[in-house]
Amino acid sequence: MTDRPLTLMAVHAHPDDEATGTGGVLARYAAEGIRTVLVTCTDGGCGDGPGGVKPGDPGHDPAAVALMRRQELEASCEVLKISDLELLDYADSGMMGWPSNDAPGSFWQTPVQEGAARLAELMRLYRPDVVVTYDENGFYGHPDHIQAHRITMAALEMTALTPKVYWTTMPRSMMQRFGEIMREFHEDMPEPDPAESAAMAEIGLPDDEISTWVDTIAFSGQKFDALAAHASQGENIFFLKMGKERFGELMGTETFVRVQDATGAAIPENDLFAGLR
C-alpha cells in the first residue's frame, strides 16, 4: 500500500466538455476525497465569441475566444472541485468538415503519437486508477473528440499503467427522452430528416450494453453550475434552458462503458472505482 491518492483522469476535447459528460462524477469523486485530474486537449477557439459571433464571421477572434474559454474552464473546475487541470492547448479543429479541420496546429492535424506522448507523460505523473474519455466516434463524430479518444488509447499503450478505462456514453432510452424534451422546449422545431434521424439513432448504446451507471444526482447542482460557468457558449448548451430542478431529474446519472479492467469487478457496476477500494 502507498499513500498515493486514488486518482481519476478525464481526457476531454474542449472547455465545457468536462461538465457535459462527466461533471457529476468529477464532483462526486472529488467530494469523496479522490484526486480528479482534467486534461483538456484544445483551446476552444472555434467556439462562439462575445455576443454569439460564430467562427468565420466578422469579429470572431479565435485567440480572444480561447482566452475567454480558458477563464470559463478554470471557473468550471473550481465549481467541480477538480484537483488538477492540464492543458494540451492544441488549436480547436471545429466541427467535422469545417476548414479549421485542416489548419496547421489543429488537434485534428496533430499526429496521434505526438499527442499521445504528451498525454502519456501526464499519466506517468498522476498514475490514474481510472481514465475516462470518449469512444471511437467521439460520441457524436466531432473530430477533436475522436482525436482525444485516439491519443488516450495510444497513451495508455505507451505506459505500463493498468487503470480501469471507460468511454462516456448515453443509454438510448435517455437519448429518446432528450428528443422529447427538446421538442417540448422548441415547439416549432422541425422534424429531422430521415438521414439525421438515423444518425441520431446510432448515438449512445442500448441500455443493456452499458456497463456502468453512476448516481450523481446529489451533485447535479454543481454540474449545472459548471455548465453555466461556460456562459459564452450558452447558446449551444441546451441543458441550461431546463433550469436546475429539471436538469437534476434528467442528468442525475452518468453512464459509461468499461473497456479495460484489472480488478475483476462485476458488471453492471455503479462506481468507477469498484474493485479499487
Tab-separated table of C-alpha atoms in Angstrom:
chain	number	residue	atom	x	y	z
A	1	MET	CA	0.000	0.000	0.000
A	2	THR	CA	1.129	3.563	-0.677
A	3	ASP	CA	-0.021	6.996	0.354
A	4	ARG	CA	-0.798	7.879	-3.260
A	5	PRO	CA	-4.427	9.015	-3.517
A	6	LEU	CA	-6.912	7.240	-5.739
A	7	THR	CA	-6.967	9.260	-8.947
A	8	LEU	CA	-9.486	9.838	-11.733
A	9	MET	CA	-8.218	11.297	-15.019
A	10	ALA	CA	-10.768	12.609	-17.535
A	11	VAL	CA	-9.488	13.418	-21.036
A	12	HIS	CA	-11.735	15.887	-22.845
A	13	ALA	CA	-11.574	17.794	-26.100
A	14	HIS	CA	-12.791	21.315	-25.278
A	15	PRO	CA	-13.571	23.636	-22.404
A	16	ASP	CA	-17.154	22.740	-21.290
A	17	ASP	CA	-16.911	19.052	-22.264
A	18	GLU	CA	-15.784	18.244	-18.731
A	19	ALA	CA	-19.122	19.419	-17.370
A	20	THR	CA	-21.427	17.930	-20.004
A	21	GLY	CA	-20.494	14.272	-19.792
A	22	THR	CA	-18.533	13.913	-16.575
A	23	GLY	CA	-19.400	16.877	-14.337
A	24	GLY	CA	-21.292	14.594	-11.986
A	25	VAL	CA	-18.545	12.030	-11.481
A	26	LEU	CA	-15.852	14.702	-11.195
A	27	ALA	CA	-17.821	16.457	-8.451
A	28	ARG	CA	-18.835	13.218	-6.703
A	29	TYR	CA	-15.380	11.708	-6.570
A	30	ALA	CA	-13.766	14.989	-5.537
A	31	ALA	CA	-16.225	15.068	-2.626
A	32	GLU	CA	-15.152	11.518	-1.726
A	33	GLY	CA	-11.514	12.600	-1.462
A	34	ILE	CA	-10.370	11.195	-4.790
A	35	ARG	CA	-7.896	13.260	-6.795
A	36	THR	CA	-9.544	14.435	-10.017
A	37	VAL	CA	-7.358	15.348	-12.983
A	38	LEU	CA	-8.841	17.027	-16.062
A	39	VAL	CA	-6.884	17.056	-19.319
A	40	THR	CA	-8.374	19.472	-21.868
A	41	CYS	CA	-6.894	18.911	-25.314
A	42	THR	CA	-7.852	22.064	-27.245
A	43	ASP	CA	-8.163	25.783	-26.614
A	44	GLY	CA	-11.837	26.001	-27.674
A	45	GLY	CA	-11.045	28.752	-30.175
A	46	CYS	CA	-13.771	27.589	-32.580
A	47	GLY	CA	-16.463	28.319	-30.007
A	48	ASP	CA	-18.779	31.331	-30.057
A	49	GLY	CA	-17.280	34.735	-29.427
A	50	PRO	CA	-18.802	37.605	-27.415
A	51	GLY	CA	-22.379	38.269	-28.419
A	52	GLY	CA	-22.637	34.826	-30.017
A	53	VAL	CA	-20.454	35.678	-33.022
A	54	LYS	CA	-19.713	32.455	-34.902
A	55	PRO	CA	-16.392	31.125	-36.181
A	56	GLY	CA	-15.621	32.562	-39.614
A	57	ASP	CA	-17.916	35.557	-39.128
A	58	PRO	CA	-16.564	39.107	-38.937
A	59	GLY	CA	-15.400	39.895	-35.440
A	60	HIS	CA	-14.634	36.316	-34.413
A	61	ASP	CA	-11.136	36.232	-32.927
A	62	PRO	CA	-10.096	32.642	-32.112
A	63	ALA	CA	-7.280	33.785	-29.806
A	64	ALA	CA	-9.615	36.005	-27.794
A	65	VAL	CA	-12.237	33.239	-27.669
A	66	ALA	CA	-9.603	30.773	-26.441
A	67	LEU	CA	-8.566	33.145	-23.638
A	68	MET	CA	-12.178	33.679	-22.584
A	69	ARG	CA	-12.874	29.958	-22.626
A	70	ARG	CA	-9.812	29.197	-20.543
A	71	GLN	CA	-11.120	31.529	-17.855
A	72	GLU	CA	-14.515	29.817	-18.032
A	73	LEU	CA	-12.838	26.408	-17.796
A	74	GLU	CA	-10.965	27.451	-14.671
A	75	ALA	CA	-14.253	28.635	-13.148
A	76	SER	CA	-15.898	25.309	-14.009
A	77	CYS	CA	-13.018	23.411	-12.403
A	78	GLU	CA	-13.478	25.450	-9.243
A	79	VAL	CA	-17.185	24.567	-9.146
A	80	LEU	CA	-16.462	20.864	-9.638
A	81	LYS	CA	-13.548	20.948	-7.151
A	82	ILE	CA	-11.200	19.455	-9.756
A	83	SER	CA	-7.790	18.866	-8.210
A	84	ASP	CA	-5.585	19.379	-11.255
A	85	LEU	CA	-6.171	20.951	-14.681
A	86	GLU	CA	-3.761	20.147	-17.514
A	87	LEU	CA	-3.995	21.920	-20.878
A	88	LEU	CA	-2.567	20.393	-24.053
A	89	ASP	CA	-3.665	23.624	-25.760
A	90	TYR	CA	-3.980	22.394	-29.334
A	91	ALA	CA	-5.966	24.610	-31.681
A	92	ASP	CA	-9.670	23.732	-31.779
A	93	SER	CA	-10.438	21.896	-35.040
A	94	GLY	CA	-14.096	22.915	-35.255
A	95	MET	CA	-16.917	20.654	-36.366
A	96	MET	CA	-16.324	17.888	-38.902
A	97	GLY	CA	-15.958	19.366	-42.393
A	98	TRP	CA	-15.008	22.876	-41.296
A	99	PRO	CA	-11.919	24.432	-42.957
A	100	SER	CA	-10.354	24.645	-39.488
A	101	ASN	CA	-10.009	20.845	-39.567
A	102	ASP	CA	-7.093	21.308	-41.962
A	103	ALA	CA	-5.376	24.212	-40.198
A	104	PRO	CA	-1.746	23.582	-39.228
A	105	GLY	CA	-1.537	23.074	-35.480
A	106	SER	CA	-5.148	21.977	-35.141
A	107	PHE	CA	-5.742	18.980	-32.907
A	108	TRP	CA	-7.191	17.018	-35.820
A	109	GLN	CA	-3.957	17.525	-37.782
A	110	THR	CA	-1.702	16.581	-34.859
A	111	PRO	CA	-0.058	13.158	-35.259
A	112	VAL	CA	-1.664	10.777	-32.782
A	113	GLN	CA	1.694	9.611	-31.467
A	114	GLU	CA	2.729	13.191	-30.717
A	115	GLY	CA	-0.388	13.961	-28.698
A	116	ALA	CA	-0.244	10.539	-27.059
A	117	ALA	CA	3.354	11.046	-25.935
A	118	ARG	CA	2.392	14.274	-24.147
A	119	LEU	CA	-0.600	12.607	-22.510
A	120	ALA	CA	1.491	9.580	-21.518
A	121	GLU	CA	3.808	11.937	-19.598
A	122	LEU	CA	0.802	13.180	-17.617
A	123	MET	CA	-0.358	9.624	-16.998
A	124	ARG	CA	3.052	8.721	-15.609
A	125	LEU	CA	2.971	11.822	-13.422
A	126	TYR	CA	-0.514	11.302	-11.971
A	127	ARG	CA	-0.735	7.481	-12.245
A	128	PRO	CA	-4.539	7.429	-12.607
A	129	ASP	CA	-6.520	4.494	-11.288
A	130	VAL	CA	-9.407	5.371	-13.617
A	131	VAL	CA	-9.247	7.038	-17.043
A	132	VAL	CA	-12.336	8.372	-18.808
A	133	THR	CA	-12.578	9.583	-22.398
A	134	TYR	CA	-14.804	9.180	-25.487
A	135	ASP	CA	-15.479	6.192	-27.722
A	136	GLU	CA	-14.029	5.735	-31.232
A	137	ASN	CA	-16.619	8.083	-32.729
A	138	GLY	CA	-16.103	10.767	-30.119
A	139	PHE	CA	-19.699	10.050	-29.030
A	140	TYR	CA	-21.170	12.088	-31.892
A	141	GLY	CA	-18.460	12.408	-34.535
A	142	HIS	CA	-16.644	15.594	-33.536
A	143	PRO	CA	-13.056	15.428	-34.843
A	144	ASP	CA	-11.495	16.677	-31.606
A	145	HIS	CA	-13.446	14.124	-29.565
A	146	ILE	CA	-12.298	11.365	-31.918
A	147	GLN	CA	-8.718	12.591	-31.607
A	148	ALA	CA	-8.983	12.718	-27.800
A	149	HIS	CA	-10.057	9.071	-27.884
A	150	ARG	CA	-7.159	8.162	-30.161
A	151	ILE	CA	-4.432	9.834	-28.124
A	152	THR	CA	-5.834	8.451	-24.859
A	153	MET	CA	-5.814	4.871	-26.039
A	154	ALA	CA	-2.360	5.308	-27.616
A	155	ALA	CA	-1.003	6.937	-24.453
A	156	LEU	CA	-2.201	4.012	-22.364
A	157	GLU	CA	-0.243	1.660	-24.630
A	158	MET	CA	2.891	3.790	-24.093
A	159	THR	CA	2.762	3.378	-20.316
A	160	ALA	CA	2.985	0.371	-18.057
A	161	LEU	CA	-0.120	1.520	-16.198
A	162	THR	CA	-3.268	-0.601	-15.948
A	163	PRO	CA	-6.083	1.750	-14.903
A	164	LYS	CA	-9.729	0.972	-15.342
A	165	VAL	CA	-10.667	2.686	-18.631
A	166	TYR	CA	-14.106	3.981	-19.505
A	167	TRP	CA	-15.739	5.600	-22.508
A	168	THR	CA	-18.599	8.038	-21.951
A	169	THR	CA	-21.926	7.036	-23.457
A	170	MET	CA	-25.640	7.503	-23.061
A	171	PRO	CA	-28.456	4.953	-22.957
A	172	ARG	CA	-30.742	5.057	-25.974
A	173	SER	CA	-33.705	5.423	-23.610
A	174	MET	CA	-32.227	8.697	-22.386
A	175	MET	CA	-31.485	9.863	-25.937
A	176	GLN	CA	-35.166	9.364	-26.735
A	177	ARG	CA	-36.101	11.353	-23.634
A	178	PHE	CA	-33.776	14.175	-24.716
A	179	GLY	CA	-35.540	14.327	-28.061
A	180	GLU	CA	-38.915	14.650	-26.336
A	181	ILE	CA	-37.655	17.418	-24.052
A	182	MET	CA	-36.057	19.347	-26.916
A	183	ARG	CA	-39.384	19.338	-28.750
A	184	GLU	CA	-41.058	20.472	-25.530
A	185	PHE	CA	-38.731	23.472	-25.292
A	186	HIS	CA	-38.829	24.165	-29.042
A	187	GLU	CA	-42.410	23.630	-30.165
A	188	ASP	CA	-41.602	24.980	-33.626
A	189	MET	CA	-38.642	22.637	-34.080
A	190	PRO	CA	-38.991	20.914	-37.466
A	191	GLU	CA	-38.956	17.175	-37.686
A	192	PRO	CA	-35.434	15.951	-38.553
A	193	ASP	CA	-34.917	14.464	-41.994
A	194	PRO	CA	-34.632	10.657	-42.165
A	195	ALA	CA	-30.830	10.704	-42.541
A	196	GLU	CA	-30.464	12.900	-39.473
A	197	SER	CA	-32.844	10.695	-37.515
A	198	ALA	CA	-30.860	7.608	-38.495
A	199	ALA	CA	-27.607	9.245	-37.386
A	200	MET	CA	-29.124	10.280	-34.056
A	201	ALA	CA	-30.398	6.730	-33.529
A	202	GLU	CA	-26.792	5.492	-33.644
A	203	ILE	CA	-25.636	7.767	-30.812
A	204	GLY	CA	-25.316	6.102	-27.440
A	205	LEU	CA	-25.940	2.431	-26.702
A	206	PRO	CA	-28.834	0.120	-25.905
A	207	ASP	CA	-29.388	0.255	-22.157
A	208	ASP	CA	-28.283	-3.353	-21.625
A	209	GLU	CA	-24.859	-2.682	-23.208
A	210	ILE	CA	-23.921	-0.009	-20.691
A	211	SER	CA	-21.597	-1.384	-18.039
A	212	THR	CA	-21.561	1.443	-15.510
A	213	TRP	CA	-24.324	3.648	-14.109
A	214	VAL	CA	-23.098	6.202	-11.567
A	215	ASP	CA	-25.595	8.031	-9.369
A	216	THR	CA	-24.594	11.708	-9.370
A	217	ILE	CA	-27.941	13.312	-8.564
A	218	ALA	CA	-26.571	14.831	-5.342
A	219	PHE	CA	-24.063	16.714	-7.500
A	220	SER	CA	-26.365	17.774	-10.341
A	221	GLY	CA	-26.459	21.330	-8.993
A	222	GLN	CA	-22.674	21.552	-9.247
A	223	LYS	CA	-22.826	20.096	-12.742
A	224	PHE	CA	-25.395	22.702	-13.783
A	225	ASP	CA	-23.282	25.497	-12.301
A	226	ALA	CA	-20.177	24.174	-14.057
A	227	LEU	CA	-22.017	24.277	-17.384
A	228	ALA	CA	-23.271	27.766	-16.573
A	229	ALA	CA	-19.659	28.850	-15.985
A	230	HIS	CA	-19.200	28.444	-19.746
A	231	ALA	CA	-21.500	31.420	-20.305
A	232	SER	CA	-20.048	32.375	-23.693
A	233	GLN	CA	-21.272	29.066	-25.102
A	234	GLY	CA	-24.724	29.269	-23.502
A	235	GLU	CA	-26.488	29.310	-26.863
A	236	ASN	CA	-25.032	25.851	-27.571
A	237	ILE	CA	-25.641	24.352	-24.122
A	238	PHE	CA	-29.244	23.208	-24.381
A	239	PHE	CA	-29.292	21.779	-20.855
A	240	LEU	CA	-29.152	25.235	-19.265
A	241	LYS	CA	-32.592	26.021	-20.680
A	242	MET	CA	-34.143	23.356	-18.432
A	243	GLY	CA	-33.450	25.082	-15.140
A	244	LYS	CA	-31.733	23.368	-12.225
A	245	GLU	CA	-34.578	21.207	-10.963
A	246	ARG	CA	-35.472	19.704	-14.337
A	247	PHE	CA	-31.786	19.344	-15.148
A	248	GLY	CA	-31.230	17.340	-11.967
A	249	GLU	CA	-34.112	14.996	-12.751
A	250	LEU	CA	-32.725	14.199	-16.192
A	251	MET	CA	-28.981	14.392	-15.598
A	252	GLY	CA	-28.674	12.655	-12.215
A	253	THR	CA	-26.967	9.552	-13.610
A	254	GLU	CA	-23.821	9.361	-15.736
A	255	THR	CA	-23.181	6.286	-17.834
A	256	PHE	CA	-20.071	4.617	-19.207
A	257	VAL	CA	-18.729	1.554	-20.973
A	258	ARG	CA	-15.831	-0.143	-19.232
A	259	VAL	CA	-13.217	-1.148	-21.799
A	260	GLN	CA	-10.216	-2.026	-19.617
A	261	ASP	CA	-10.173	-3.548	-16.139
A	262	ALA	CA	-7.721	-5.469	-13.993
A	263	THR	CA	-9.890	-5.606	-10.862
A	264	GLY	CA	-12.431	-8.215	-11.870
A	265	ALA	CA	-15.253	-6.049	-10.510
A	266	ALA	CA	-18.628	-7.392	-11.604
A	267	ILE	CA	-20.692	-5.512	-14.164
A	268	PRO	CA	-23.048	-3.792	-14.350
A	269	GLU	CA	-21.442	-1.573	-11.717
A	270	ASN	CA	-22.402	1.715	-10.074
A	271	ASP	CA	-18.927	3.014	-9.210
A	272	LEU	CA	-15.970	3.786	-11.475
A	273	PHE	CA	-13.744	2.751	-8.560
A	274	ALA	CA	-15.424	-0.592	-7.934
A	275	GLY	CA	-12.708	-3.115	-7.120
A	276	LEU	CA	-10.213	-0.375	-6.210
A	277	ARG	CA	-11.386	0.429	-2.671
